[in-house]
């Protein structure tokens, strides 16, 4: 399993199998899969689905391990407003928003781009927001072994906006805290920093 495998290269056999299934779905909902606008849709949909679920073939822990550096810095490191896109496992509809991640190093820091990559790995799977938050938190905690780690995700869910309750403006927030962030003063500092505009 490659930590970075990018599925813009598609396995032809898998793509063709998924393409055939999309073709059947389009037919069964009453559309004409042979009309001009839909001829290539099954293939496009197959490639889109494989891209959006490529996280199953990527290793988030290896991504972090590939850029760990010994460093004595031991104050809070925050990366906020990291955009994320995922698919709800209940309806396979998108949910999207932003993640805020912080950790307090314990002898090692990690390359800043690796945290967003970890978020992408777990986002590009069929997910629920609660588990996505937990997956990111536990991966960072396990690999970096920091003094503390915090994750907050804010996301809008198309399954709530397009169908079901059809609430257009609702946002779901989930959070997880380990180590020093379980202390109320550290947690409050993190929450204050991610909600402020420092620019």
Short mmCIF file of N, CA, C and O in Angstrom, two decimals, residues 1-74:
data_model
loop_
_atom_site.label_atom_id
_atom_site.label_comp_id
_atom_site.label_asym_id
_atom_site.label_seq_id
_atom_site.Cartn_x
_atom_site.Cartn_y
_atom_site.Cartn_z
N UNK A 1 0.86 -1.19 0.00
CA UNK A 1 0.00 0.00 0.00
C UNK A 1 0.89 1.24 0.00
O UNK A 1 1.72 1.41 0.86
N UNK A 2 0.69 2.09 -0.98
CA UNK A 2 1.50 3.31 -1.07
C UNK A 2 0.87 4.41 -0.24
O UNK A 2 -0.35 4.60 -0.26
N UNK A 3 1.69 5.17 0.50
CA UNK A 3 1.09 6.25 1.28
C UNK A 3 0.44 7.31 0.41
O UNK A 3 -0.49 7.98 0.82
N UNK A 4 0.93 7.49 -0.81
CA UNK A 4 0.47 8.60 -1.66
C UNK A 4 -0.27 8.18 -2.91
O UNK A 4 -0.57 9.02 -3.72
N UNK A 5 -0.52 6.92 -3.11
CA UNK A 5 -1.05 6.46 -4.38
C UNK A 5 -2.19 7.36 -4.86
O UNK A 5 -3.19 7.52 -4.18
N UNK A 6 -2.01 7.94 -6.03
CA UNK A 6 -3.00 8.88 -6.56
C UNK A 6 -3.78 8.18 -7.66
O UNK A 6 -3.24 7.79 -8.68
N UNK A 7 -5.09 8.04 -7.44
CA UNK A 7 -5.89 7.30 -8.39
C UNK A 7 -6.35 8.15 -9.56
O UNK A 7 -7.51 8.17 -9.91
N UNK A 8 -5.42 8.89 -10.16
CA UNK A 8 -5.73 9.42 -11.47
C UNK A 8 -5.30 8.38 -12.49
O UNK A 8 -5.50 8.53 -13.67
N UNK A 9 -4.63 7.32 -12.02
CA UNK A 9 -4.35 6.16 -12.86
C UNK A 9 -5.32 5.09 -12.38
O UNK A 9 -5.33 4.78 -11.20
N UNK A 10 -6.13 4.59 -13.26
CA UNK A 10 -7.21 3.69 -12.86
C UNK A 10 -6.96 2.28 -13.35
O UNK A 10 -6.53 2.07 -14.48
N UNK A 11 -7.27 1.32 -12.49
CA UNK A 11 -7.25 -0.08 -12.90
C UNK A 11 -8.39 -0.29 -13.89
O UNK A 11 -9.55 -0.09 -13.57
N UNK A 12 -8.02 -0.70 -15.12
CA UNK A 12 -9.02 -0.80 -16.19
C UNK A 12 -10.12 -1.79 -15.85
O UNK A 12 -11.30 -1.53 -16.13
N UNK A 13 -9.76 -2.94 -15.26
CA UNK A 13 -10.78 -3.95 -14.95
C UNK A 13 -11.78 -3.44 -13.92
O UNK A 13 -13.00 -3.61 -14.09
N UNK A 14 -11.26 -2.81 -12.86
CA UNK A 14 -12.16 -2.29 -11.82
C UNK A 14 -13.01 -1.16 -12.39
O UNK A 14 -14.22 -1.09 -12.15
N UNK A 15 -12.38 -0.27 -13.15
CA UNK A 15 -13.12 0.86 -13.73
C UNK A 15 -14.26 0.35 -14.61
O UNK A 15 -15.38 0.86 -14.54
N UNK A 16 -13.98 -0.65 -15.43
CA UNK A 16 -15.02 -1.19 -16.32
C UNK A 16 -16.16 -1.84 -15.55
O UNK A 16 -17.33 -1.72 -15.92
N UNK A 17 -15.82 -2.54 -14.45
CA UNK A 17 -16.88 -3.17 -13.64
C UNK A 17 -17.78 -2.11 -13.01
O UNK A 17 -19.00 -2.23 -13.03
N UNK A 18 -17.16 -1.07 -12.45
CA UNK A 18 -17.95 0.00 -11.80
C UNK A 18 -18.75 0.75 -12.86
O UNK A 18 -19.91 1.11 -12.66
N UNK A 19 -18.14 0.96 -14.01
CA UNK A 19 -18.82 1.63 -15.13
C UNK A 19 -20.09 0.88 -15.52
O UNK A 19 -21.15 1.49 -15.74
N UNK A 20 -20.01 -0.45 -15.62
CA UNK A 20 -21.18 -1.25 -15.99
C UNK A 20 -22.29 -1.11 -14.95
O UNK A 20 -23.47 -1.05 -15.29
N UNK A 21 -21.90 -1.06 -13.69
CA UNK A 21 -22.91 -0.91 -12.64
C UNK A 21 -23.60 0.45 -12.72
O UNK A 21 -24.81 0.55 -12.55
N UNK A 22 -22.82 1.51 -12.97
CA UNK A 22 -23.43 2.83 -13.13
C UNK A 22 -24.35 2.86 -14.34
O UNK A 22 -25.41 3.48 -14.32
N UNK A 23 -23.95 2.19 -15.40
CA UNK A 23 -24.77 2.13 -16.61
C UNK A 23 -26.13 1.50 -16.30
O UNK A 23 -27.18 1.99 -16.73
N UNK A 24 -26.12 0.42 -15.50
CA UNK A 24 -27.37 -0.25 -15.13
C UNK A 24 -28.23 0.64 -14.25
O UNK A 24 -29.45 0.69 -14.40
N UNK A 25 -27.59 1.36 -13.33
CA UNK A 25 -28.35 2.26 -12.45
C UNK A 25 -29.04 3.34 -13.28
O UNK A 25 -30.23 3.62 -13.10
N UNK A 26 -28.30 3.94 -14.22
CA UNK A 26 -28.88 4.99 -15.07
C UNK A 26 -30.06 4.44 -15.86
O UNK A 26 -31.11 5.09 -15.99
N UNK A 27 -29.91 3.24 -16.37
CA UNK A 27 -30.98 2.60 -17.13
C UNK A 27 -32.19 2.34 -16.22
O UNK A 27 -33.33 2.60 -16.60
N UNK A 28 -31.93 1.85 -15.03
CA UNK A 28 -33.03 1.45 -14.14
C UNK A 28 -33.79 2.63 -13.55
O UNK A 28 -34.95 2.47 -13.14
N UNK A 29 -33.19 3.81 -13.51
CA UNK A 29 -33.96 4.96 -13.03
C UNK A 29 -34.79 5.59 -14.15
O UNK A 29 -35.51 6.56 -13.92
N UNK A 30 -34.66 5.04 -15.36
CA UNK A 30 -35.53 5.49 -16.45
C UNK A 30 -34.87 6.37 -17.49
O UNK A 30 -35.55 6.94 -18.34
N UNK A 31 -33.54 6.48 -17.44
CA UNK A 31 -32.84 7.30 -18.42
C UNK A 31 -32.33 6.44 -19.57
O UNK A 31 -32.22 5.22 -19.48
N UNK A 32 -32.02 7.12 -20.67
CA UNK A 32 -31.46 6.45 -21.85
C UNK A 32 -29.95 6.61 -21.84
O UNK A 32 -29.42 7.68 -22.16
N UNK A 33 -29.25 5.55 -21.48
CA UNK A 33 -27.80 5.60 -21.33
C UNK A 33 -27.08 5.78 -22.66
O UNK A 33 -25.89 6.09 -22.70
N UNK A 34 -27.84 5.65 -23.77
CA UNK A 34 -27.22 5.80 -25.09
C UNK A 34 -27.34 7.22 -25.64
O UNK A 34 -26.76 7.53 -26.68
N UNK A 35 -28.08 8.09 -24.93
CA UNK A 35 -28.21 9.44 -25.48
C UNK A 35 -26.90 10.21 -25.29
O UNK A 35 -26.11 9.92 -24.39
N UNK A 36 -26.70 11.22 -26.13
CA UNK A 36 -25.41 11.88 -26.23
C UNK A 36 -24.84 12.34 -24.88
O UNK A 36 -23.66 12.12 -24.58
N UNK A 37 -25.66 12.98 -24.10
CA UNK A 37 -25.17 13.54 -22.83
C UNK A 37 -24.79 12.50 -21.79
O UNK A 37 -24.10 12.81 -20.83
N UNK A 38 -25.25 11.25 -21.99
CA UNK A 38 -25.02 10.22 -20.99
C UNK A 38 -24.07 9.11 -21.44
O UNK A 38 -23.71 8.26 -20.62
N UNK A 39 -23.66 9.14 -22.68
CA UNK A 39 -22.85 8.03 -23.21
C UNK A 39 -21.60 7.80 -22.36
O UNK A 39 -21.23 6.66 -22.04
N UNK A 40 -20.92 8.86 -21.99
CA UNK A 40 -19.67 8.71 -21.23
C UNK A 40 -19.87 8.86 -19.72
O UNK A 40 -18.91 8.77 -18.96
N UNK A 41 -21.10 9.07 -19.29
CA UNK A 41 -21.36 9.29 -17.87
C UNK A 41 -20.98 8.08 -17.00
O UNK A 41 -20.37 8.26 -15.94
N UNK A 42 -21.31 6.85 -17.38
CA UNK A 42 -20.92 5.73 -16.52
C UNK A 42 -19.41 5.66 -16.28
O UNK A 42 -18.98 5.39 -15.16
N UNK A 43 -18.62 5.93 -17.31
CA UNK A 43 -17.16 5.89 -17.13
C UNK A 43 -16.70 7.04 -16.23
O UNK A 43 -15.86 6.85 -15.34
N UNK A 44 -17.26 8.23 -16.47
CA UNK A 44 -16.89 9.37 -15.63
C UNK A 44 -17.27 9.12 -14.17
O UNK A 44 -16.51 9.42 -13.25
N UNK A 45 -18.48 8.58 -13.97
CA UNK A 45 -18.95 8.31 -12.60
C UNK A 45 -18.08 7.25 -11.93
O UNK A 45 -17.77 7.36 -10.73
N UNK A 46 -17.67 6.25 -12.69
CA UNK A 46 -16.81 5.20 -12.14
C UNK A 46 -15.48 5.79 -11.69
O UNK A 46 -14.99 5.52 -10.58
N UNK A 47 -14.88 6.62 -12.54
CA UNK A 47 -13.59 7.23 -12.19
C UNK A 47 -13.74 8.19 -11.01
O UNK A 47 -12.87 8.26 -10.14
N UNK A 48 -14.85 8.91 -10.97
CA UNK A 48 -15.09 9.81 -9.85
C UNK A 48 -15.21 9.02 -8.55
O UNK A 48 -14.62 9.40 -7.52
N UNK A 49 -15.95 7.91 -8.57
CA UNK A 49 -16.12 7.11 -7.36
C UNK A 49 -14.79 6.51 -6.90
O UNK A 49 -14.48 6.50 -5.70
N UNK A 50 -13.99 6.05 -7.83
CA UNK A 50 -12.69 5.49 -7.47
C UNK A 50 -11.77 6.57 -6.90
O UNK A 50 -11.02 6.32 -5.96
N UNK A 51 -11.84 7.77 -7.46
CA UNK A 51 -11.04 8.87 -6.94
C UNK A 51 -11.49 9.24 -5.53
O UNK A 51 -10.67 9.45 -4.62
N UNK A 52 -12.81 9.34 -5.35
CA UNK A 52 -13.35 9.80 -4.07
C UNK A 52 -13.21 8.78 -2.96
O UNK A 52 -13.43 9.10 -1.79
N UNK A 53 -12.86 7.55 -3.31
CA UNK A 53 -12.67 6.51 -2.29
C UNK A 53 -11.23 5.96 -2.30
O UNK A 53 -10.97 4.89 -1.78
N UNK A 54 -10.29 6.71 -2.86
CA UNK A 54 -8.92 6.22 -2.96
C UNK A 54 -8.23 6.12 -1.61
O UNK A 54 -7.17 5.51 -1.49
N UNK A 55 -8.82 6.68 -0.56
CA UNK A 55 -8.23 6.59 0.77
C UNK A 55 -8.07 5.17 1.27
O UNK A 55 -7.22 4.90 2.13
N UNK A 56 -8.86 4.23 0.74
CA UNK A 56 -8.72 2.84 1.15
C UNK A 56 -7.38 2.26 0.72
O UNK A 56 -6.91 1.27 1.29
N UNK A 57 -6.76 2.85 -0.28
CA UNK A 57 -5.50 2.34 -0.80
C UNK A 57 -4.30 3.19 -0.37
O UNK A 57 -3.23 3.08 -0.94
N UNK A 58 -4.52 4.07 0.60
CA UNK A 58 -3.45 4.93 1.09
C UNK A 58 -3.24 4.69 2.59
O UNK A 58 -4.16 4.29 3.30
N UNK A 59 -2.04 4.95 3.05
CA UNK A 59 -1.66 4.66 4.43
C UNK A 59 -1.34 5.97 5.15
O UNK A 59 -0.28 6.56 4.94
N UNK A 60 -2.25 6.41 5.98
CA UNK A 60 -2.10 7.70 6.66
C UNK A 60 -0.92 7.69 7.63
O UNK A 60 -0.19 8.69 7.75
N UNK A 61 -0.71 6.59 8.31
CA UNK A 61 0.40 6.52 9.26
C UNK A 61 1.74 6.65 8.55
O UNK A 61 2.65 7.34 9.02
N UNK A 62 1.87 6.01 7.40
CA UNK A 62 3.13 6.10 6.64
C UNK A 62 3.37 7.52 6.14
O UNK A 62 4.51 7.96 6.03
N UNK A 63 2.30 8.22 5.82
CA UNK A 63 2.45 9.62 5.38
C UNK A 63 3.08 10.45 6.50
O UNK A 63 4.01 11.23 6.26
N UNK A 64 2.59 10.28 7.72
CA UNK A 64 3.16 11.03 8.83
C UNK A 64 4.60 10.61 9.11
O UNK A 64 5.49 11.45 9.31
N UNK A 65 4.85 9.30 9.08
CA UNK A 65 6.20 8.80 9.37
C UNK A 65 7.22 9.28 8.35
O UNK A 65 8.41 9.39 8.66
N UNK A 66 6.77 9.60 7.14
CA UNK A 66 7.70 10.00 6.08
C UNK A 66 8.28 11.40 6.28
O UNK A 66 9.21 11.79 5.58
N UNK A 67 7.72 12.16 7.22
CA UNK A 67 8.21 13.54 7.40
C UNK A 67 8.20 13.95 8.86
O UNK A 67 7.73 15.02 9.22
N UNK A 68 8.73 13.08 9.72
CA UNK A 68 8.87 13.41 11.14
C UNK A 68 10.30 13.89 11.39
O UNK A 68 11.25 13.30 10.89
N UNK A 69 10.41 14.96 12.16
CA UNK A 69 11.72 15.56 12.42
C UNK A 69 11.90 15.81 13.91
O UNK A 69 10.98 16.33 14.56
N UNK A 70 13.06 15.45 14.42
CA UNK A 70 13.37 15.72 15.82
C UNK A 70 13.46 17.23 16.03
O UNK A 70 14.14 17.92 15.28
N UNK A 71 12.72 17.72 17.02
CA UNK A 71 12.70 19.17 17.26
C UNK A 71 12.25 19.40 18.70
O UNK A 71 11.35 18.72 19.20
N UNK A 72 12.88 20.38 19.36
CA UNK A 72 12.58 20.64 20.77
C UNK A 72 11.36 21.55 20.96
O UNK A 72 10.96 21.79 22.09
N UNK A 73 10.79 22.05 19.89
CA UNK A 73 9.61 22.93 20.00
C UNK A 73 8.50 22.19 20.74
O UNK A 73 8.16 21.05 20.39
N UNK A 74 7.93 22.83 21.76
CA UNK A 74 6.90 22.12 22.53
C UNK A 74 5.68 23.00 22.84
O UNK A 74 5.00 22.81 23.85
#
